[in-house]
Short mmCIF file of C-alpha atoms in Angstrom, two decimals:
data_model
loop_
_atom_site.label_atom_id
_atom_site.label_comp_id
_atom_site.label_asym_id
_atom_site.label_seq_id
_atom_site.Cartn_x
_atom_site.Cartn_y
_atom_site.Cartn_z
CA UNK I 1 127.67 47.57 114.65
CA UNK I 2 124.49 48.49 113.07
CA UNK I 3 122.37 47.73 116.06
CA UNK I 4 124.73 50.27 118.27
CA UNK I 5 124.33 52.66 115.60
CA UNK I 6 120.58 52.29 116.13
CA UNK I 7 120.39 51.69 119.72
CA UNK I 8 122.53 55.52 120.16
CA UNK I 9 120.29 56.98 117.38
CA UNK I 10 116.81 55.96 119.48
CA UNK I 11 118.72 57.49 122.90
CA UNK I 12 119.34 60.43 121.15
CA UNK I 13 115.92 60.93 119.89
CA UNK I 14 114.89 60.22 123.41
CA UNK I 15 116.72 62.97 125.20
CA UNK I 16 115.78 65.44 122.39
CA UNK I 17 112.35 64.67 121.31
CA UNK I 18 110.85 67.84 122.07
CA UNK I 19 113.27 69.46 119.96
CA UNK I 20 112.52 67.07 116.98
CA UNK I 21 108.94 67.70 117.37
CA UNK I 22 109.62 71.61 117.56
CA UNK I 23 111.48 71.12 114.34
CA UNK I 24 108.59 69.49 112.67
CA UNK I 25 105.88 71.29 113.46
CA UNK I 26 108.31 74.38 112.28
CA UNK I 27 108.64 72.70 108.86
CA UNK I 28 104.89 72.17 108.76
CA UNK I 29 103.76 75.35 109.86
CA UNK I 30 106.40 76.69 107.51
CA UNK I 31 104.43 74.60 104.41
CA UNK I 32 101.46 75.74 105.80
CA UNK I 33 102.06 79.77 105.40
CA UNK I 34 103.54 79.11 102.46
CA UNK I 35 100.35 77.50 100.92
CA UNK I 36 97.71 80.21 102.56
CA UNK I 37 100.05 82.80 101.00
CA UNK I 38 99.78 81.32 97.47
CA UNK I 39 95.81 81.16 97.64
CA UNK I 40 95.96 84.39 99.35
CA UNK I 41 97.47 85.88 96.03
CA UNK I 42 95.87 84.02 93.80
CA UNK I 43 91.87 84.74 95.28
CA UNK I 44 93.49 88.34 94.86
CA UNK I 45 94.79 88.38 91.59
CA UNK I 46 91.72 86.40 90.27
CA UNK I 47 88.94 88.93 91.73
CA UNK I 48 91.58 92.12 90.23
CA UNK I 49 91.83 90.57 87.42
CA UNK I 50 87.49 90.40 87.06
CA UNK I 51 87.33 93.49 88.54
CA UNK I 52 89.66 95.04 85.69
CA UNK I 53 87.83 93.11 83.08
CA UNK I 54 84.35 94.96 84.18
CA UNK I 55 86.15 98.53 84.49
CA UNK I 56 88.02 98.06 80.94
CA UNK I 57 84.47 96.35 79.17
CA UNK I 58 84.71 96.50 75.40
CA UNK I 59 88.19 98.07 75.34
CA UNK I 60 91.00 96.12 73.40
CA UNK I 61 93.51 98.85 73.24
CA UNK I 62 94.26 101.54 75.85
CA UNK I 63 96.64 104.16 76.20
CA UNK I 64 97.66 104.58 79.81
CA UNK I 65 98.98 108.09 81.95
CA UNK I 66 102.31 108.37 83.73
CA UNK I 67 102.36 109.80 87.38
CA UNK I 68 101.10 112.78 85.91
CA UNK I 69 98.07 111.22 83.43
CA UNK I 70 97.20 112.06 80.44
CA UNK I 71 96.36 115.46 78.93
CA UNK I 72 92.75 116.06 77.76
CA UNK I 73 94.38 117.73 74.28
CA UNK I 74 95.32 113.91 73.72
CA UNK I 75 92.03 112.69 73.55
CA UNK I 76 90.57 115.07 71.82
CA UNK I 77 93.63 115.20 69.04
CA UNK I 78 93.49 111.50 69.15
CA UNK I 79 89.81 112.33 68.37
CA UNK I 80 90.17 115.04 65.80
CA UNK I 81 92.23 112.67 63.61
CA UNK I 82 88.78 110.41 62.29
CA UNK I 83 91.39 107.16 62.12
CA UNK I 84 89.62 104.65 60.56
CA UNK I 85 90.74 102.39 62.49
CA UNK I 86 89.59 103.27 65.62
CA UNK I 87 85.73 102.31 66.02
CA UNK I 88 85.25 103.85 69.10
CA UNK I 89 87.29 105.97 71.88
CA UNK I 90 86.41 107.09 75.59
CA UNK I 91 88.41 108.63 78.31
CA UNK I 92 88.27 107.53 81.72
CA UNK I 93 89.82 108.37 84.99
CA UNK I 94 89.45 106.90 88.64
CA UNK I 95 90.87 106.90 92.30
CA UNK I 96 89.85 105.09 95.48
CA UNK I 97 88.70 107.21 97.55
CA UNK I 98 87.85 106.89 101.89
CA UNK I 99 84.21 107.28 102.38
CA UNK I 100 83.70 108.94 106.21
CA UNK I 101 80.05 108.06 105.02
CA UNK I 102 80.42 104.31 104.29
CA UNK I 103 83.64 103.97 106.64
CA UNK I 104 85.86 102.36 104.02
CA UNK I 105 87.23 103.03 100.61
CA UNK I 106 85.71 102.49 97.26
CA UNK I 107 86.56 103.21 93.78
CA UNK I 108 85.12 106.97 91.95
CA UNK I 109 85.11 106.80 88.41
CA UNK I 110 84.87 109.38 86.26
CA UNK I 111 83.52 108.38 83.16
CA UNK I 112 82.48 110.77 79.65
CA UNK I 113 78.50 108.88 79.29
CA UNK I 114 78.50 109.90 75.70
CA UNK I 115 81.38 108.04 75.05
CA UNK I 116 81.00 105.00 77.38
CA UNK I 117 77.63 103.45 75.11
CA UNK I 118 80.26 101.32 73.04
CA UNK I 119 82.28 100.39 76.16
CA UNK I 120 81.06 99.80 79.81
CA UNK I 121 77.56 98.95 80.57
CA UNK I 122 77.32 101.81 83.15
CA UNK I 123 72.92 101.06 83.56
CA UNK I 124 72.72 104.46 84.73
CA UNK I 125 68.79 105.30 84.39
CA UNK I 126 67.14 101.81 85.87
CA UNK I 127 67.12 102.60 89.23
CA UNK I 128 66.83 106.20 90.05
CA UNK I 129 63.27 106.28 89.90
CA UNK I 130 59.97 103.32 90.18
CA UNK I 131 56.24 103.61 89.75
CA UNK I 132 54.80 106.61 88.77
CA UNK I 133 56.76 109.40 87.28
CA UNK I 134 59.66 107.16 87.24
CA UNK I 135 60.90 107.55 83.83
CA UNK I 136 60.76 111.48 84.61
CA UNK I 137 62.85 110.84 87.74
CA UNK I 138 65.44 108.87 85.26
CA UNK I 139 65.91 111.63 82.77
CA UNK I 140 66.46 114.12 85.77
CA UNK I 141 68.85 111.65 87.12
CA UNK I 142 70.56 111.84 84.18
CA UNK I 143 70.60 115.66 83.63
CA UNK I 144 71.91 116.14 87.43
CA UNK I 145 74.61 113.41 87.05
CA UNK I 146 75.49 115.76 83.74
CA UNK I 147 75.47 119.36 85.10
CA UNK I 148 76.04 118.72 88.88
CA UNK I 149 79.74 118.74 89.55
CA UNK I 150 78.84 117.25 93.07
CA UNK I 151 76.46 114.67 91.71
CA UNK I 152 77.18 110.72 92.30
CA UNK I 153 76.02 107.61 90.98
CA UNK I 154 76.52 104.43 93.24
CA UNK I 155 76.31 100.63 92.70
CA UNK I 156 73.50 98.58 94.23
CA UNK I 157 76.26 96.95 96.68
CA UNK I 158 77.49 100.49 98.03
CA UNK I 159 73.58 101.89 98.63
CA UNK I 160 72.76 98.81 100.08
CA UNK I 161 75.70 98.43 102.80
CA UNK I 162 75.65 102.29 103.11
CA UNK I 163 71.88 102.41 103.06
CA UNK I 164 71.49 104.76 100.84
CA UNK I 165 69.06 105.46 98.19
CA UNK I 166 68.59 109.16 95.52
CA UNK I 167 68.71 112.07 97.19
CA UNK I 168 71.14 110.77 100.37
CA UNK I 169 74.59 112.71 100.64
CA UNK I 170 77.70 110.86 100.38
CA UNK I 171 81.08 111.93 101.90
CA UNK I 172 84.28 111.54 100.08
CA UNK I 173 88.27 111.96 101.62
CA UNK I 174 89.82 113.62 98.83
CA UNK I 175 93.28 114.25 100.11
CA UNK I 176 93.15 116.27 103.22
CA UNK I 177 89.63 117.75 102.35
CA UNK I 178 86.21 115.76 102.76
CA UNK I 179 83.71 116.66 100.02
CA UNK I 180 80.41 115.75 99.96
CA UNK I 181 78.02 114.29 96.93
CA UNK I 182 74.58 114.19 96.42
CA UNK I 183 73.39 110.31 95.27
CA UNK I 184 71.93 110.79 91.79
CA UNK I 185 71.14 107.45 91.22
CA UNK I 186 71.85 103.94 91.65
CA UNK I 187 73.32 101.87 89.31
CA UNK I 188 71.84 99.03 87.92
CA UNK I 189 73.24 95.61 88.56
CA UNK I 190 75.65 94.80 85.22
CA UNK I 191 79.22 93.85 85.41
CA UNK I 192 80.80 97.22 85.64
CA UNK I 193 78.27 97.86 88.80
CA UNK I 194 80.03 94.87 89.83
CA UNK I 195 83.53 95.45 90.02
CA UNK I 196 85.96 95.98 93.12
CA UNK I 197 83.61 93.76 94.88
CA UNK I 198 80.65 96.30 94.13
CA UNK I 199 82.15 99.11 96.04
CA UNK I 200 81.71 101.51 92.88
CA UNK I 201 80.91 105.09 91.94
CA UNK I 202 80.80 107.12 88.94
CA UNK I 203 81.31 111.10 88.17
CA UNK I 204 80.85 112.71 85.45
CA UNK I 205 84.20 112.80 84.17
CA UNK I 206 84.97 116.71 83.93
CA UNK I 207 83.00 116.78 88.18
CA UNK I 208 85.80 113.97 88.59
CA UNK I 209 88.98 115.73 87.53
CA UNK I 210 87.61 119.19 89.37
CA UNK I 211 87.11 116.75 92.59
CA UNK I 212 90.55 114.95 92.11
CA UNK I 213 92.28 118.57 91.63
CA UNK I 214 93.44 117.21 88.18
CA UNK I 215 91.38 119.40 85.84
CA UNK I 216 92.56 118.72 82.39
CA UNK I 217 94.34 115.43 82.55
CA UNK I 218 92.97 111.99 82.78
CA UNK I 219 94.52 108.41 83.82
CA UNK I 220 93.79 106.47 80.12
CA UNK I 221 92.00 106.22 76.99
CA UNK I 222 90.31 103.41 76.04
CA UNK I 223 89.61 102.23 72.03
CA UNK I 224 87.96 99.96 70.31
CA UNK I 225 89.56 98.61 67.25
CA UNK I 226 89.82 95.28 64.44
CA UNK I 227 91.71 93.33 65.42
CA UNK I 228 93.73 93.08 62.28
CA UNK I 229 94.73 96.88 62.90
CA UNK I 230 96.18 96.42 66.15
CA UNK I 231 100.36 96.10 65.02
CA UNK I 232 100.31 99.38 62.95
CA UNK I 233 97.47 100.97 65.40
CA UNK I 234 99.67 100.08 68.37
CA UNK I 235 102.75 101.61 66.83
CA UNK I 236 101.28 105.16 65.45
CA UNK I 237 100.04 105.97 68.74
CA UNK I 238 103.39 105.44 70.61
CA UNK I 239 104.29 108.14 68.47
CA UNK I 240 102.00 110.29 69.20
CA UNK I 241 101.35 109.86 73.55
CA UNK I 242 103.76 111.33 75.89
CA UNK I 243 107.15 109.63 76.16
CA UNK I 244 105.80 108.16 80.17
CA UNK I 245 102.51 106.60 78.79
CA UNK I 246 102.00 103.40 77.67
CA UNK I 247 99.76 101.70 75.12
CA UNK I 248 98.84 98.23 75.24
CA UNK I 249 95.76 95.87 75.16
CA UNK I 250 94.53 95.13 78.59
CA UNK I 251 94.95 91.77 78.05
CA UNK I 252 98.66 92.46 78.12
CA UNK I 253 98.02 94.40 81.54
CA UNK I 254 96.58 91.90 83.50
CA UNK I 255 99.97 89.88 82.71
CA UNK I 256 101.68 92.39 83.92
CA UNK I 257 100.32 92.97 86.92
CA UNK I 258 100.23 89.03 87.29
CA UNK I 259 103.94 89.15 87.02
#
């Protein structure tokens, strides 16, 4: 009995083999998409995850915008209010951005410098000027990226695939209009200059919201604070940010977006 059953089984397999193998190599291919999609998502989620590390630096609290950001009064009530349990504060706002200039898309910051020394190691100064008169080139660097609305600071990894250097000009896609910068400077080569791969600029923050057409609001707030303040920190400010924002430690972010 047994030896019928195999002896129909093997002329089945026979007269169908190509369909068995088709089956196979369906299941395997199958495994095999399956597995390049998980390391696909996890290379992705492991180089956002650094990349949102470097942008957020310091920062163990943040208060985050809706779809329409977060008003400037905010930050400066927030500000005006001398908690003592905030140790440090600093608005920040970004958008990536199409460069006709560079031929693909990078992130613009716009970042407040005055308020960024406890937060992001933005290394501003080192490279906009070498040799002689160099430190002079640096402070007028500085004063440009300041007081020029359409001045632009870029990382080491855009000037170098873009070859650029201070003084080239630097177009930008800003919804349907292209606007170009002047290169200020060139960042120097810490982790913030790092993230998104490298393909990073800064604005001054006020040149960013007039380029982004959203004078007056920005995307988040970031604070430093002790740690042992966070509960009743976290809870005052809900009370006090629009009813779409949120505020949360970043940590708490990069779970979400994990999720």
């Amino acid at each position: 009995m047994l030896t019928g059953l195999r002896y129909l089984s093997l002329r089945y397999w026979l007269r169908h083999r190509g369909a068995f193998c088709l089956a196979a190599l369906g299941v395997a291919l199958g495994i095999a998409v399956f597995v390049a999609i998980q390391i696909a998502n996890a290379s992705v989620m492991g180089a956002f995850s650094a990349s949102l590390d470097a942008v957020t630096g310091k920062s163990n609290l943040q208060v985050r915008g809706g779809s329409n950001g977060l008003p400037d009064e905010l930050f400066a009530k927030l500000k005006n209010r001398n908690d003592p349990r905030i140790k440090a504060m600093a608005p920040f706002t970004a958008r990536t951005l199409y460069s006709p200039t560079l031929k693909t898309s990078i992130l613009v910051a716009g970042v407040d410098l005055f308020s960024e020394i406890d937060f992001r190691a933005f290394d501003l100064e080192s490279q906009a000027g070498e040799g002689r008169g160099g430190k002079q080139k640096s402070d007028d660097s500085a004063f440009r990226f300041l007081l020029d609305p359409h001045a632009i600071a870029l990382s080491q990894s855009i000037a170098s695939k873009g070859n650029l250097k201070v003084g080239s000009k630097l177009q930008l896609l800003i919804g349907p209009t292209r606007q170009s910068f002047a290169v200020v400077a060139i960042l120097g080569d810490s982790a913030s200059a790092r993230a998104f791969g490298g393909d990073f600029a800064l604005l001054d923050i006020a040149s960013a919201q007039e380029a982004f057409g959203e004078v007056g609001s920005i995307n988040q707030i970031d604070m430093v604070a002790d740690e042992a303040d966070l509960p009743s920190l976290l809870r005052d400010l809900k009370r006090l940010v629009p009813p779409d924002a949120t505020v949360s430690r970043p940590a708490q972010r990069s779970d979400q977006v994990a999720s």
